[in-house]
Amino acid sequence: MFVYWFIYLFPFALTFFKQKKSLGSAIEWFIVAILFIVVIGFRDEIGCDWYNYLYHYDETVRLPFSEAFKEVKDPAHTFVNWLVGYYHGGIYGVNFVYAIIFVISLIKFVRLQLEPWLAFSVAVPYMVITVAMGYSRQGVALGLFMLAITQLQKKRFKSYIFWVFVAGLFHKSAIVLLPFGLFLSSSGIWVRLLILLPVLYGGWDLLLSQKQDELWDTYVTAQMHSAGAKIRVVMNFVPAILFFMYRDKWKRNFDDYPFWFWVSISAVLSLFIVSFATTAVDRISLYLIPLQLVVYSRLPFFLQHTLPYSFTKFMILFFYAIVLFVWLNFAHHASCWIPYQNILFNTGDYL
């Protein structure tokens, strides 16, 4: 467990040692990037889906390029596996590529937030440890979605569509994120809608149309269960409620209210439909985790006239320390993450 606590407490400490609202220097973020890429990318037998990903890699690398995509589910994932396999990189090579994409995307995203180090710390207990280290395909898709959001914040709507579409090539569920691109600002919404609709249809036709019956049967009709889904949905629900509580201050101080409004609406709705389709909602709600980073990064600012700025930051980080503690010690699938092992080090059972 030491490694998991270390990668949480490291940005935790930087949250307080850095000046308020500090972006951090390039060298600091470089060190953090290297640390997290090594921890995520070179993990060994971590996550309950480890052997499923290993099986897919072994099956892919045995095939010539033309045959590898015949029964493909997620073409970008298959391509990365085939390319890494061509150079004999192994499953660790695939994870290394995914770790680079995820970590760089996460850092680009948090550096646009009011409190970058706080936002990064909030990401560690679940987004990093569980998603990026356990759900490799959806982890890289989530990273690309955060990268897409950074483009949307810079008013680059076409870039948003591009990165979300690429995310959909890694995990088809990401295609549902395309409509969020309409809601960052009101200017040119009809033009963006005209661009988005054919792209959305094309994405659905390419990635989902042939699998829609299978997906519906698996995630809804069969009531496939995902342990802990309600807790994870609640973790998005709480910042959504905080968003609505401080919506007036949000509107006055930030120009991204429309986008996060609809993300918050989605987080609220997820709580009410998670019992109907547990795994489906759980998978989609993973893409709403950036709401936690944004809201909690801005909460000290919203409460600064009520509570000391540093106290609010500490309470947020203390809460996520509890989340990490509970997850590592009591989560149903925590045993898939413990002990932490890394191919670069002889980690042993004590990590």
Coordinates of N, CA and C in Angstrom, one line a residue, residues 102-205:
F102 N -2.5 9.3 -20.6 CA -3.3 9.6 -19.5 C -2.7 10.7 -18.6
V103 N -1.4 10.5 -18.2 CA -0.8 11.5 -17.3 C -0.6 12.9 -18.0
I104 N -0.2 12.9 -19.2 CA 0.0 14.2 -19.9 C -1.4 14.9 -20.0
S105 N -2.4 14.2 -20.3 CA -3.7 14.7 -20.4 C -4.2 15.3 -19.1
L106 N -4.0 14.5 -18.0 CA -4.4 14.9 -16.7 C -3.7 16.2 -16.3
I107 N -2.4 16.2 -16.5 CA -1.6 17.4 -16.1 C -2.1 18.6 -16.9
K108 N -2.3 18.5 -18.2 CA -2.8 19.6 -19.0 C -4.2 20.1 -18.5
F109 N -5.0 19.2 -18.0 CA -6.3 19.5 -17.5 C -6.2 20.3 -16.2
V110 N -5.5 19.7 -15.2 CA -5.4 20.3 -13.9 C -4.7 21.7 -13.9
R111 N -3.8 21.8 -14.9 CA -3.1 23.1 -14.9 C -4.0 24.3 -15.4
L112 N -5.1 24.0 -15.9 CA -6.1 25.0 -16.2 C -7.1 25.3 -15.1
Q113 N -6.9 24.6 -14.0 CA -7.8 24.7 -12.9 C -7.3 25.8 -11.9
L114 N -8.2 26.2 -11.0 CA -7.8 27.3 -10.1 C -6.7 26.9 -9.1
E115 N -6.8 25.6 -8.7 CA -5.8 25.1 -7.8 C -5.3 23.8 -8.4
P116 N -4.3 23.9 -9.3 CA -3.8 22.7 -10.0 C -3.4 21.5 -9.1
W117 N -2.6 21.8 -8.1 CA -2.1 20.7 -7.2 C -3.3 20.0 -6.4
L118 N -4.2 20.8 -6.0 CA -5.4 20.3 -5.3 C -6.2 19.4 -6.3
A119 N -6.4 19.9 -7.5 CA -7.1 19.1 -8.5 C -6.4 17.8 -8.8
F120 N -5.1 17.8 -8.9 CA -4.3 16.6 -9.2 C -4.4 15.6 -8.0
S121 N -4.4 16.1 -6.8 CA -4.5 15.3 -5.6 C -5.8 14.6 -5.6
V122 N -6.9 15.3 -5.9 CA -8.2 14.7 -5.9 C -8.3 13.6 -6.9
A123 N -7.6 13.7 -8.0 CA -7.6 12.7 -9.1 C -7.0 11.4 -8.7
V124 N -6.1 11.4 -7.7 CA -5.3 10.2 -7.4 C -6.1 9.0 -6.9
P125 N -6.9 9.2 -5.8 CA -7.5 8.0 -5.2 C -8.3 7.1 -6.1
Y126 N -9.1 7.7 -7.0 CA -9.9 6.9 -7.8 C -9.6 7.0 -9.3
M127 N -9.5 8.2 -9.8 CA -9.2 8.4 -11.3 C -7.9 7.7 -11.7
V128 N -6.8 7.9 -10.9 CA -5.5 7.4 -11.2 C -5.4 5.9 -10.8
I129 N -5.6 5.6 -9.5 CA -5.3 4.3 -9.0 C -6.3 3.3 -9.5
T130 N -7.6 3.6 -9.5 CA -8.6 2.6 -10.0 C -8.8 2.6 -11.5
V131 N -9.0 3.8 -12.1 CA -9.4 3.8 -13.5 C -8.1 3.6 -14.4
A132 N -7.1 4.5 -14.2 CA -6.0 4.4 -15.1 C -5.2 3.1 -14.9
M133 N -5.2 2.6 -13.6 CA -4.4 1.4 -13.4 C -5.2 0.1 -13.5
G134 N -6.5 0.2 -13.6 CA -7.4 -0.9 -13.7 C -8.2 -1.1 -14.9
Y135 N -8.7 0.0 -15.5 CA -9.5 0.0 -16.7 C -8.7 0.6 -17.8
S136 N -7.7 0.0 -18.4 CA -6.7 0.6 -19.2 C -7.4 1.3 -20.4
R137 N -8.3 0.7 -21.1 CA -8.9 1.3 -22.3 C -9.7 2.5 -21.9
Q138 N -10.5 2.4 -20.8 CA -11.3 3.5 -20.4 C -10.5 4.6 -19.7
G139 N -9.4 4.2 -19.1 CA -8.5 5.2 -18.6 C -7.9 6.1 -19.6
V140 N -7.4 5.5 -20.7 CA -6.9 6.4 -21.8 C -8.0 7.2 -22.4
A141 N -9.2 6.6 -22.5 CA -10.3 7.4 -23.1 C -10.7 8.6 -22.2
L142 N -10.6 8.3 -20.9 CA -10.9 9.4 -19.9 C -9.8 10.5 -20.0
G143 N -8.6 10.1 -20.2 CA -7.5 11.1 -20.4 C -7.7 11.9 -21.6
L144 N -8.1 11.3 -22.7 CA -8.3 12.0 -23.9 C -9.5 12.9 -23.8
F145 N -10.5 12.5 -23.0 CA -11.7 13.4 -22.8 C -11.2 14.7 -22.0
M146 N -10.4 14.5 -21.0 CA -9.8 15.7 -20.3 C -9.0 16.6 -21.3
L147 N -8.3 16.0 -22.2 CA -7.6 16.7 -23.2 C -8.5 17.5 -24.1
A148 N -9.7 16.8 -24.4 CA -10.7 17.5 -25.2 C -11.3 18.7 -24.5
I149 N -11.5 18.5 -23.2 CA -12.0 19.7 -22.4 C -11.1 20.9 -22.4
T150 N -9.8 20.6 -22.4 CA -8.9 21.7 -22.4 C -9.0 22.5 -23.8
Q151 N -9.2 21.7 -24.8 CA -9.4 22.4 -26.1 C -10.7 23.1 -26.2
L152 N -11.7 22.6 -25.6 CA -13.0 23.3 -25.5 C -12.9 24.6 -24.7
Q153 N -12.1 24.6 -23.7 CA -12.0 25.8 -22.9 C -11.2 26.9 -23.6
K154 N -10.5 26.5 -24.6 CA -9.8 27.4 -25.5 C -10.6 27.7 -26.8
K155 N -11.9 27.4 -26.7 CA -12.8 27.6 -27.8 C -12.5 26.9 -29.1
R156 N -11.8 25.7 -29.0 CA -11.5 24.9 -30.1 C -12.5 23.7 -30.2
F157 N -13.6 24.0 -30.8 CA -14.7 23.0 -30.8 C -14.3 21.8 -31.7
K158 N -13.7 22.1 -32.8 CA -13.3 21.0 -33.7 C -12.3 20.1 -33.0
S159 N -11.4 20.7 -32.3 CA -10.4 19.9 -31.6 C -11.1 19.0 -30.5
Y160 N -12.1 19.6 -29.9 CA -12.8 18.8 -28.9 C -13.5 17.6 -29.5
I161 N -14.1 17.7 -30.7 CA -14.7 16.6 -31.4 C -13.7 15.6 -31.8
F162 N -12.5 16.1 -32.2 CA -11.5 15.2 -32.7 C -11.0 14.3 -31.5
W163 N -10.7 14.9 -30.4 CA -10.1 14.1 -29.2 C -11.2 13.2 -28.6
V164 N -12.4 13.6 -28.6 CA -13.5 12.7 -28.1 C -13.7 11.5 -29.0
F165 N -13.6 11.8 -30.3 CA -13.7 10.7 -31.3 C -12.6 9.7 -31.1
V166 N -11.3 10.2 -30.9 CA -10.2 9.4 -30.7 C -10.4 8.5 -29.4
A167 N -11.0 9.2 -28.4 CA -11.3 8.5 -27.1 C -12.2 7.3 -27.4
G168 N -13.2 7.6 -28.3 CA -14.2 6.5 -28.7 C -13.5 5.4 -29.4
L169 N -12.4 5.6 -30.0 CA -11.7 4.5 -30.7 C -11.0 3.6 -29.7
F170 N -10.7 4.1 -28.5 CA -10.2 3.3 -27.4 C -11.2 2.6 -26.6
H171 N -12.3 3.3 -26.3 CA -13.4 2.7 -25.6 C -14.7 3.4 -26.2
K172 N -15.5 2.5 -26.8 CA -16.7 3.0 -27.6 C -17.6 3.9 -26.7
S173 N -17.7 3.7 -25.4 CA -18.6 4.5 -24.6 C -18.3 6.0 -24.6
A174 N -17.1 6.4 -25.0 CA -16.7 7.8 -25.0 C -17.5 8.6 -26.0
I175 N -18.1 7.9 -27.0 CA -18.8 8.6 -28.0 C -20.0 9.4 -27.5
V176 N -20.5 9.0 -26.3 CA -21.6 9.8 -25.7 C -21.2 11.1 -25.2
L177 N -19.9 11.4 -25.2 CA -19.4 12.7 -24.7 C -19.4 13.8 -25.7
L178 N -19.7 13.4 -27.0 CA -19.7 14.4 -28.0 C -20.6 15.6 -27.8
P179 N -21.9 15.3 -27.4 CA -22.8 16.5 -27.2 C -22.4 17.5 -26.2
F180 N -21.6 17.1 -25.2 CA -21.1 18.1 -24.2 C -20.4 19.3 -24.8
G181 N -19.9 19.1 -26.0 CA -19.1 20.1 -26.7 C -20.0 21.3 -27.1
L182 N -21.3 21.1 -27.1 CA -22.2 22.2 -27.5 C -22.3 23.3 -26.4
F183 N -21.9 22.9 -25.2 CA -22.4 23.7 -24.1 C -21.4 24.6 -23.4
L184 N -20.3 24.8 -24.0 CA -19.3 25.7 -23.3 C -19.7 27.2 -23.4
S185 N -20.1 27.6 -24.6 CA -20.6 28.9 -24.8 C -21.8 29.0 -25.7
S186 N -22.4 30.1 -25.8 CA -23.7 30.1 -26.6 C -23.4 30.6 -28.0
S187 N -22.2 31.1 -28.3 CA -21.9 31.6 -29.6 C -21.8 30.5 -30.6
G188 N -22.4 30.6 -31.8 CA -22.3 29.7 -32.9 C -22.9 28.3 -32.6
I189 N -23.8 28.2 -31.7 CA -24.3 26.9 -31.2 C -25.0 26.1 -32.4
W190 N -25.7 26.8 -33.3 CA -26.3 26.1 -34.4 C -25.3 25.6 -35.4
V191 N -24.2 26.3 -35.6 CA -23.2 25.9 -36.5 C -22.5 24.6 -35.9
R192 N -22.2 24.7 -34.6 CA -21.6 23.5 -33.9 C -22.6 22.3 -33.9
L193 N -23.9 22.6 -33.8 CA -24.8 21.5 -33.8 C -24.8 20.8 -35.2
L194 N -24.8 21.6 -36.2 CA -24.7 21.1 -37.6 C -23.5 20.2 -37.8
I195 N -22.4 20.7 -37.2 CA -21.1 19.9 -37.3 C -21.2 18.6 -36.5
L196 N -21.8 18.8 -35.3 CA -21.8 17.7 -34.3 C -22.7 16.5 -34.7
L197 N -23.9 16.8 -35.2 CA -24.8 15.7 -35.5 C -24.3 14.7 -36.5
P198 N -23.8 15.1 -37.6 CA -23.2 14.0 -38.5 C -22.0 13.3 -37.9
V199 N -21.2 14.0 -37.1 CA -20.1 13.3 -36.5 C -20.6 12.3 -35.4
L200 N -21.6 12.7 -34.7 CA -22.2 11.8 -33.7 C -22.8 10.6 -34.3
Y201 N -23.5 10.8 -35.4 CA -24.1 9.7 -36.1 C -23.0 8.8 -36.7
G202 N -22.0 9.4 -37.3 CA -20.9 8.6 -37.8 C -20.2 7.8 -36.8
G203 N -19.9 8.4 -35.6 CA -19.3 7.7 -34.5 C -20.1 6.6 -34.0
W204 N -21.4 6.8 -33.9 CA -22.3 5.7 -33.5 C -22.3 4.6 -34.5
D205 N -22.4 4.9 -35.8 CA -22.4 3.9 -36.8 C -21.1 3.1 -36.8

